[in-house]
Amino acid sequence: EPEVTQTPSHQVTQMGQEVILRCVPISNHLYFYWYRQILGQKVEFLVSFYNNEISEKSEIFDDQFSVERPDGSNFTLKIRSTKLEDSAMYFCASSESSGRYYEQYFGPGTRLTVT
Amino acid sequence: QKEVEQNSGPLSVPEGAIASLNCTYSDRGSQSFFWYRQYSGKSPELIMSIYSNGDKEDGRFTAQLNKASQYVSLLIRDSQPSDSATYLCAVSVSGGSYIPTFGRGTSLIVHP
């Protein structure tokens, strides 16, 4: 069964450093998403991406965040200057399309620890 | 502000019992409703989606939706210890990109 994959599974970085989280969405899916989940809290939407453009973003997704689809398979989330409060699980998700009946499938996540 | 509320639990049920998980939402324009299962330290795994009032069954799982009461529930029949996890309710509204809003989740413990 096709699945979303993410690398690395765990990333430790120092405050102020840049990190890039990588995702390979399900191959026939056209919409891609990033979510984060701080330990013990809700899953929070960061950004959605379609046709090489951001289609929607949340208040969390400020100028320190960026997304890119550098090739036909990868989808990346970059955090330019990490802060302690960026420590969280980051989940990539994808869906076949956008709309009422399209379900999102999540990758296994990257645990980001900022020290 | 779109709110999705769930009792954090834990909900503890014996093996073989029916587990009932509940979720309420604030936006009357909500159109799509999802239940995800999340094991500790893992990612959300989609269990069920429901879009219209009534019941939807899939194996041991039944999702129930009541839009008038703004209420969606998940029943797990013949609960197994492997069902022990946090169950996340997610709700999306029409008129946009249908990005789901997640509840905090209910922790379910199925004891042998």
PDB file of C-alpha atoms in Angstrom:
ATOM      1  CA  GLU A   1       0.000   0.000   0.000  1.00  0.00           C
ATOM      2  CA  PRO A   2       1.409   3.419  -0.939  1.00  0.00           C
ATOM      3  CA  GLU A   3       2.486   5.558   1.970  1.00  0.00           C
ATOM      4  CA  VAL A   4       3.969   8.934   2.793  1.00  0.00           C
ATOM      5  CA  THR A   5       7.583   8.755   3.894  1.00  0.00           C
ATOM      6  CA  GLN A   6       9.575  11.291   5.876  1.00  0.00           C
ATOM      7  CA  THR A   7      13.249  11.796   6.680  1.00  0.00           C
ATOM      8  CA  PRO A   8      14.911  12.079   9.073  1.00  0.00           C
ATOM      9  CA  SER A   9      12.880  10.398  11.793  1.00  0.00           C
ATOM     10  CA  HIS A  10      14.634  12.503  14.420  1.00  0.00           C
ATOM     11  CA  GLN A  11      16.557  15.747  14.022  1.00  0.00           C
ATOM     12  CA  VAL A  12      18.440  17.494  16.790  1.00  0.00           C
ATOM     13  CA  THR A  13      19.609  21.021  16.115  1.00  0.00           C
ATOM     14  CA  GLN A  14      20.849  24.029  17.972  1.00  0.00           C
ATOM     15  CA  MET A  15      18.810  27.176  18.320  1.00  0.00           C
ATOM     16  CA  GLY A  16      19.353  29.495  15.375  1.00  0.00           C
ATOM     17  CA  GLN A  17      20.298  26.751  12.958  1.00  0.00           C
ATOM     18  CA  GLU A  18      18.435  25.963   9.756  1.00  0.00           C
ATOM     19  CA  VAL A  19      16.752  22.607   9.300  1.00  0.00           C
ATOM     20  CA  ILE A  20      15.155  20.937   6.319  1.00  0.00           C
ATOM     21  CA  LEU A  21      12.583  18.238   6.798  1.00  0.00           C
ATOM     22  CA  ARG A  22      11.877  15.979   3.865  1.00  0.00           C
ATOM     23  CA  CYS A  23       8.806  14.153   2.704  1.00  0.00           C
ATOM     24  CA  VAL A  24       7.880  11.927  -0.206  1.00  0.00           C
ATOM     25  CA  PRO A  25       4.107  12.091  -0.688  1.00  0.00           C
ATOM     26  CA  ILE A  26       2.051   9.275  -2.152  1.00  0.00           C
ATOM     27  CA  SER A  27       2.870   9.216  -5.845  1.00  0.00           C
ATOM     28  CA  ASN A  28      -0.520  10.028  -7.392  1.00  0.00           C
ATOM     29  CA  HIS A  29      -1.410  12.646  -4.789  1.00  0.00           C
ATOM     30  CA  LEU A  30      -1.478  16.275  -5.810  1.00  0.00           C
ATOM     31  CA  TYR A  31      -1.949  18.115  -2.501  1.00  0.00           C
ATOM     32  CA  PHE A  32       0.679  18.197   0.186  1.00  0.00           C
ATOM     33  CA  TYR A  33       0.565  19.447   3.739  1.00  0.00           C
ATOM     34  CA  TRP A  34       2.736  20.048   6.756  1.00  0.00           C
ATOM     35  CA  TYR A  35       1.421  19.790  10.296  1.00  0.00           C
ATOM     36  CA  ARG A  36       3.129  19.958  13.637  1.00  0.00           C
ATOM     37  CA  GLN A  37       2.283  18.518  17.014  1.00  0.00           C
ATOM     38  CA  ILE A  38       3.944  19.846  20.122  1.00  0.00           C
ATOM     39  CA  LEU A  39       4.184  17.145  22.773  1.00  0.00           C
ATOM     40  CA  GLY A  40       0.825  16.606  24.436  1.00  0.00           C
ATOM     41  CA  GLN A  41      -0.977  19.095  22.207  1.00  0.00           C
ATOM     42  CA  LYS A  42      -3.177  19.135  19.139  1.00  0.00           C
ATOM     43  CA  VAL A  43      -2.112  18.456  15.601  1.00  0.00           C
ATOM     44  CA  GLU A  44      -1.798  21.927  14.050  1.00  0.00           C
ATOM     45  CA  PHE A  45      -1.924  22.821  10.370  1.00  0.00           C
ATOM     46  CA  LEU A  46       1.033  24.714   8.975  1.00  0.00           C
ATOM     47  CA  VAL A  47       0.717  24.869   5.209  1.00  0.00           C
ATOM     48  CA  SER A  48      -0.806  23.267   2.143  1.00  0.00           C
ATOM     49  CA  PHE A  49       0.832  23.106  -1.279  1.00  0.00           C
ATOM     50  CA  TYR A  50      -0.537  22.462  -4.732  1.00  0.00           C
ATOM     51  CA  ASN A  51       0.815  22.930  -8.232  1.00  0.00           C
ATOM     52  CA  ASN A  52       4.105  24.290  -6.870  1.00  0.00           C
ATOM     53  CA  GLU A  53       2.431  26.978  -4.838  1.00  0.00           C
ATOM     54  CA  ILE A  54       1.289  27.481  -1.294  1.00  0.00           C
ATOM     55  CA  SER A  55      -2.499  27.210  -1.340  1.00  0.00           C
ATOM     56  CA  GLU A  56      -3.119  27.970   2.319  1.00  0.00           C
ATOM     57  CA  LYS A  57      -1.070  28.659   5.422  1.00  0.00           C
ATOM     58  CA  SER A  58      -1.762  29.161   9.092  1.00  0.00           C
ATOM     59  CA  GLU A  59      -0.627  31.891  11.442  1.00  0.00           C
ATOM     60  CA  ILE A  60       2.110  29.573  12.652  1.00  0.00           C
ATOM     61  CA  PHE A  61       3.681  29.499   9.183  1.00  0.00           C
ATOM     62  CA  ASP A  62       5.581  32.758   9.416  1.00  0.00           C
ATOM     63  CA  ASP A  63       8.609  34.039   7.506  1.00  0.00           C
ATOM     64  CA  GLN A  64      10.959  31.572   9.127  1.00  0.00           C
ATOM     65  CA  PHE A  65       9.182  28.705   7.395  1.00  0.00           C
ATOM     66  CA  SER A  66       9.263  27.830   3.718  1.00  0.00           C
ATOM     67  CA  VAL A  67       8.212  24.884   1.598  1.00  0.00           C
ATOM     68  CA  GLU A  68       9.469  23.589  -1.681  1.00  0.00           C
ATOM     69  CA  ARG A  69       9.007  20.758  -4.123  1.00  0.00           C
ATOM     70  CA  PRO A  70      12.547  20.565  -5.472  1.00  0.00           C
ATOM     71  CA  ASP A  71      11.860  17.631  -7.787  1.00  0.00           C
ATOM     72  CA  GLY A  72       9.043  15.315  -8.827  1.00  0.00           C
ATOM     73  CA  SER A  73       8.936  13.369  -5.612  1.00  0.00           C
ATOM     74  CA  ASN A  74      10.221  15.346  -2.611  1.00  0.00           C
ATOM     75  CA  PHE A  75       8.407  17.977  -0.604  1.00  0.00           C
ATOM     76  CA  THR A  76      10.412  19.892   1.972  1.00  0.00           C
ATOM     77  CA  LEU A  77       9.822  22.133   4.957  1.00  0.00           C
ATOM     78  CA  LYS A  78      12.620  24.520   5.858  1.00  0.00           C
ATOM     79  CA  ILE A  79      12.882  26.332   9.157  1.00  0.00           C
ATOM     80  CA  ARG A  80      15.447  29.081   8.735  1.00  0.00           C
ATOM     81  CA  SER A  81      16.423  29.940  12.283  1.00  0.00           C
ATOM     82  CA  THR A  82      15.085  27.426  14.747  1.00  0.00           C
ATOM     83  CA  LYS A  83      13.761  28.397  18.151  1.00  0.00           C
ATOM     84  CA  LEU A  84      13.269  26.277  21.225  1.00  0.00           C
ATOM     85  CA  GLU A  85       9.514  26.427  20.692  1.00  0.00           C
ATOM     86  CA  ASP A  86       9.896  24.796  17.264  1.00  0.00           C
ATOM     87  CA  SER A  87      10.568  21.508  19.050  1.00  0.00           C
ATOM     88  CA  ALA A  88       7.721  19.246  17.938  1.00  0.00           C
ATOM     89  CA  MET A  89       6.728  16.362  15.723  1.00  0.00           C
ATOM     90  CA  TYR A  90       6.356  17.501  12.134  1.00  0.00           C
ATOM     91  CA  PHE A  91       4.034  15.499   9.952  1.00  0.00           C
ATOM     92  CA  CYS A  92       3.769  15.591   6.212  1.00  0.00           C
ATOM     93  CA  ALA A  93       0.476  14.530   4.672  1.00  0.00           C
ATOM     94  CA  SER A  94      -0.864  14.197   1.164  1.00  0.00           C
ATOM     95  CA  SER A  95      -4.227  13.829  -0.519  1.00  0.00           C
ATOM     96  CA  GLU A  96      -5.340  12.902  -3.990  1.00  0.00           C
ATOM     97  CA  SER A  97      -7.181  16.140  -4.408  1.00  0.00           C
ATOM     98  CA  SER A  98      -8.737  18.886  -2.341  1.00  0.00           C
ATOM     99  CA  GLY A  99     -12.359  18.916  -1.405  1.00  0.00           C
ATOM    100  CA  ARG A 100     -14.930  17.512   0.864  1.00  0.00           C
ATOM    101  CA  TYR A 101     -14.359  13.856   0.133  1.00  0.00           C
ATOM    102  CA  TYR A 102     -10.597  13.707  -0.063  1.00  0.00           C
ATOM    103  CA  GLU A 103      -8.789  12.216   2.879  1.00  0.00           C
ATOM    104  CA  GLN A 104      -5.314  13.128   4.031  1.00  0.00           C
ATOM    105  CA  TYR A 105      -2.740  10.453   4.756  1.00  0.00           C
ATOM    106  CA  PHE A 106       0.059  11.189   7.172  1.00  0.00           C
ATOM    107  CA  GLY A 107       3.702  10.241   7.096  1.00  0.00           C
ATOM    108  CA  PRO A 108       5.481   8.832  10.159  1.00  0.00           C
ATOM    109  CA  GLY A 109       6.769  12.236  11.219  1.00  0.00           C
ATOM    110  CA  THR A 110      10.055  13.881  12.063  1.00  0.00           C
ATOM    111  CA  ARG A 111      10.760  14.625  15.685  1.00  0.00           C
ATOM    112  CA  LEU A 112      12.568  17.956  15.810  1.00  0.00           C
ATOM    113  CA  THR A 113      14.446  18.788  18.984  1.00  0.00           C
ATOM    114  CA  VAL A 114      15.901  22.284  19.272  1.00  0.00           C
ATOM    115  CA  THR A 115      18.486  22.724  22.029  1.00  0.00           C
TER     116      THR A 115
ATOM    117  CA  GLN B   1     -12.787  30.204  15.532  1.00  0.00           C
ATOM    118  CA  LYS B   2     -13.287  26.574  14.636  1.00  0.00           C
ATOM    119  CA  GLU B   3     -13.270  24.399  17.717  1.00  0.00           C
ATOM    120  CA  VAL B   4     -13.243  20.641  17.948  1.00  0.00           C
ATOM    121  CA  GLU B   5     -13.725  19.327  21.448  1.00  0.00           C
ATOM    122  CA  GLN B   6     -12.975  15.892  22.805  1.00  0.00           C
ATOM    123  CA  ASN B   7     -12.795  14.527  26.300  1.00  0.00           C
ATOM    124  CA  SER B   8      -9.107  13.833  26.903  1.00  0.00           C
ATOM    125  CA  GLY B   9      -9.864  10.712  28.945  1.00  0.00           C
ATOM    126  CA  PRO B  10      -8.464   8.264  29.540  1.00  0.00           C
ATOM    127  CA  LEU B  11     -11.423   6.125  28.664  1.00  0.00           C
ATOM    128  CA  SER B  12     -10.831   2.683  30.103  1.00  0.00           C
ATOM    129  CA  VAL B  13     -12.814  -0.307  28.848  1.00  0.00           C
ATOM    130  CA  PRO B  14     -12.400  -4.047  29.287  1.00  0.00           C
ATOM    131  CA  GLU B  15     -11.391  -6.226  26.380  1.00  0.00           C
ATOM    132  CA  GLY B  16     -14.400  -7.190  24.294  1.00  0.00           C
ATOM    133  CA  ALA B  17     -16.483  -4.186  25.325  1.00  0.00           C
ATOM    134  CA  ILE B  18     -17.743  -1.334  23.158  1.00  0.00           C
ATOM    135  CA  ALA B  19     -15.701   1.858  23.387  1.00  0.00           C
ATOM    136  CA  SER B  20     -17.589   5.057  22.651  1.00  0.00           C
ATOM    137  CA  LEU B  21     -15.602   8.168  21.733  1.00  0.00           C
ATOM    138  CA  ASN B  22     -17.264  11.525  21.302  1.00  0.00           C
ATOM    139  CA  CYS B  23     -16.477  14.785  19.574  1.00  0.00           C
ATOM    140  CA  THR B  24     -18.313  18.089  19.259  1.00  0.00           C
ATOM    141  CA  TYR B  25     -17.558  20.884  16.867  1.00  0.00           C
ATOM    142  CA  SER B  26     -18.447  24.539  16.743  1.00  0.00           C
ATOM    143  CA  ASP B  27     -18.710  25.412  13.037  1.00  0.00           C
ATOM    144  CA  ARG B  28     -22.139  24.624  11.582  1.00  0.00           C
ATOM    145  CA  GLY B  29     -20.590  24.781   8.113  1.00  0.00           C
ATOM    146  CA  SER B  30     -18.538  21.670   8.814  1.00  0.00           C
ATOM    147  CA  GLN B  31     -18.826  19.171   5.999  1.00  0.00           C
ATOM    148  CA  SER B  32     -16.287  16.424   6.506  1.00  0.00           C
ATOM    149  CA  PHE B  33     -15.484  14.450   9.622  1.00  0.00           C
ATOM    150  CA  PHE B  34     -12.585  12.129  10.235  1.00  0.00           C
ATOM    151  CA  TRP B  35     -11.386   9.827  12.951  1.00  0.00           C
ATOM    152  CA  TYR B  36      -7.672   9.167  13.254  1.00  0.00           C
ATOM    153  CA  ARG B  37      -5.904   6.788  15.586  1.00  0.00           C
ATOM    154  CA  GLN B  38      -2.558   7.859  17.025  1.00  0.00           C
ATOM    155  CA  TYR B  39      -0.310   5.534  18.961  1.00  0.00           C
ATOM    156  CA  SER B  40       2.136   7.188  21.331  1.00  0.00           C
ATOM    157  CA  GLY B  41       5.004   8.764  19.400  1.00  0.00           C
ATOM    158  CA  LYS B  42       3.501   7.844  16.047  1.00  0.00           C
ATOM    159  CA  SER B  43       1.602   9.669  13.344  1.00  0.00           C
ATOM    160  CA  PRO B  44      -2.186   9.902  12.941  1.00  0.00           C
ATOM    161  CA  GLU B  45      -3.643   6.979  11.025  1.00  0.00           C
ATOM    162  CA  LEU B  46      -6.971   7.493   9.266  1.00  0.00           C
ATOM    163  CA  ILE B  47      -9.654   5.111  10.501  1.00  0.00           C
ATOM    164  CA  MET B  48     -12.903   6.497   9.151  1.00  0.00           C
ATOM    165  CA  SER B  49     -14.440   9.412   7.366  1.00  0.00           C
ATOM    166  CA  ILE B  50     -18.094  10.399   7.430  1.00  0.00           C
ATOM    167  CA  TYR B  51     -19.871  13.108   5.493  1.00  0.00           C
ATOM    168  CA  SER B  52     -23.617  12.764   6.048  1.00  0.00           C
ATOM    169  CA  ASN B  53     -25.898  12.262   9.021  1.00  0.00           C
ATOM    170  CA  GLY B  54     -26.279   8.755  10.326  1.00  0.00           C
ATOM    171  CA  ASP B  55     -24.031   5.795  10.862  1.00  0.00           C
ATOM    172  CA  LYS B  56     -21.163   4.450   8.822  1.00  0.00           C
ATOM    173  CA  GLU B  57     -19.709   1.070   9.630  1.00  0.00           C
ATOM    174  CA  ASP B  58     -16.323  -0.370   8.740  1.00  0.00           C
ATOM    175  CA  GLY B  59     -15.444  -3.618  10.444  1.00  0.00           C
ATOM    176  CA  ARG B  60     -15.430  -3.097  14.195  1.00  0.00           C
ATOM    177  CA  PHE B  61     -15.693   0.670  13.806  1.00  0.00           C
ATOM    178  CA  THR B  62     -18.866   2.724  13.470  1.00  0.00           C
ATOM    179  CA  ALA B  63     -18.861   6.470  12.994  1.00  0.00           C
ATOM    180  CA  GLN B  64     -22.009   8.388  13.867  1.00  0.00           C
ATOM    181  CA  LEU B  65     -22.752  11.919  12.738  1.00  0.00           C
ATOM    182  CA  ASN B  66     -25.468  14.273  13.942  1.00  0.00           C
ATOM    183  CA  LYS B  67     -25.078  17.658  12.297  1.00  0.00           C
ATOM    184  CA  ALA B  68     -28.047  19.182  14.116  1.00  0.00           C
ATOM    185  CA  SER B  69     -26.342  18.496  17.425  1.00  0.00           C
ATOM    186  CA  GLN B  70     -22.863  19.147  15.993  1.00  0.00           C
ATOM    187  CA  TYR B  71     -21.713  15.830  17.290  1.00  0.00           C
ATOM    188  CA  VAL B  72     -19.708  12.978  15.839  1.00  0.00           C
ATOM    189  CA  SER B  73     -18.811   9.754  17.584  1.00  0.00           C
ATOM    190  CA  LEU B  74     -16.788   6.623  17.037  1.00  0.00           C
ATOM    191  CA  LEU B  75     -17.817   3.248  18.381  1.00  0.00           C
ATOM    192  CA  ILE B  76     -15.306   0.441  18.593  1.00  0.00           C
ATOM    193  CA  ARG B  77     -16.914  -2.955  19.043  1.00  0.00           C
ATOM    194  CA  ASP B  78     -15.110  -5.928  20.587  1.00  0.00           C
ATOM    195  CA  SER B  79     -12.320  -3.651  21.820  1.00  0.00           C
ATOM    196  CA  GLN B  80      -8.850  -5.172  21.847  1.00  0.00           C
ATOM    197  CA  PRO B  81      -5.754  -4.140  23.820  1.00  0.00           C
ATOM    198  CA  SER B  82      -4.221  -3.166  20.460  1.00  0.00           C
ATOM    199  CA  ASP B  83      -6.935  -0.500  20.165  1.00  0.00           C
ATOM    200  CA  SER B  84      -5.315   1.340  23.069  1.00  0.00           C
ATOM    201  CA  ALA B  85      -4.313   4.660  21.557  1.00  0.00           C
ATOM    202  CA  THR B  86      -5.374   8.278  21.291  1.00  0.00           C
ATOM    203  CA  TYR B  87      -8.272   8.872  18.922  1.00  0.00           C
ATOM    204  CA  LEU B  88      -8.316  12.184  17.123  1.00  0.00           C
ATOM    205  CA  CYS B  89     -11.426  13.770  15.719  1.00  0.00           C
ATOM    206  CA  ALA B  90     -10.849  16.093  12.756  1.00  0.00           C
ATOM    207  CA  VAL B  91     -13.409  18.346  11.106  1.00  0.00           C
ATOM    208  CA  SER B  92     -13.236  20.422   7.947  1.00  0.00           C
ATOM    209  CA  VAL B  93     -15.542  23.097   6.592  1.00  0.00           C
ATOM    210  CA  SER B  94     -16.592  23.946   3.072  1.00  0.00           C
ATOM    211  CA  GLY B  95     -15.704  27.038   1.140  1.00  0.00           C
ATOM    212  CA  GLY B  96     -11.978  26.654   1.262  1.00  0.00           C
ATOM    213  CA  SER B  97      -9.330  24.033   1.030  1.00  0.00           C
ATOM    214  CA  TYR B  98     -11.032  21.720   3.520  1.00  0.00           C
ATOM    215  CA  ILE B  99      -8.102  21.778   5.900  1.00  0.00           C
ATOM    216  CA  PRO B 100      -9.190  19.738   8.918  1.00  0.00           C
ATOM    217  CA  THR B 101      -9.122  21.110  12.433  1.00  0.00           C
ATOM    218  CA  PHE B 102      -8.079  18.496  14.960  1.00  0.00           C
ATOM    219  CA  GLY B 103      -9.306  17.915  18.462  1.00  0.00           C
ATOM    220  CA  ARG B 104      -6.916  17.126  21.299  1.00  0.00           C
ATOM    221  CA  GLY B 105      -7.861  13.478  21.169  1.00  0.00           C
ATOM    222  CA  THR B 106      -9.262  10.956  23.604  1.00  0.00           C
ATOM    223  CA  SER B 107      -6.943   8.415  25.154  1.00  0.00           C
ATOM    224  CA  LEU B 108      -8.441   4.924  25.086  1.00  0.00           C
ATOM    225  CA  ILE B 109      -7.142   2.121  27.263  1.00  0.00           C
ATOM    226  CA  VAL B 110      -8.423  -1.398  26.651  1.00  0.00           C
ATOM    227  CA  HIS B 111      -7.456  -3.651  29.514  1.00  0.00           C
ATOM    228  CA  PRO B 112      -7.365  -7.456  29.263  1.00  0.00           C
TER     229      PRO B 112
END
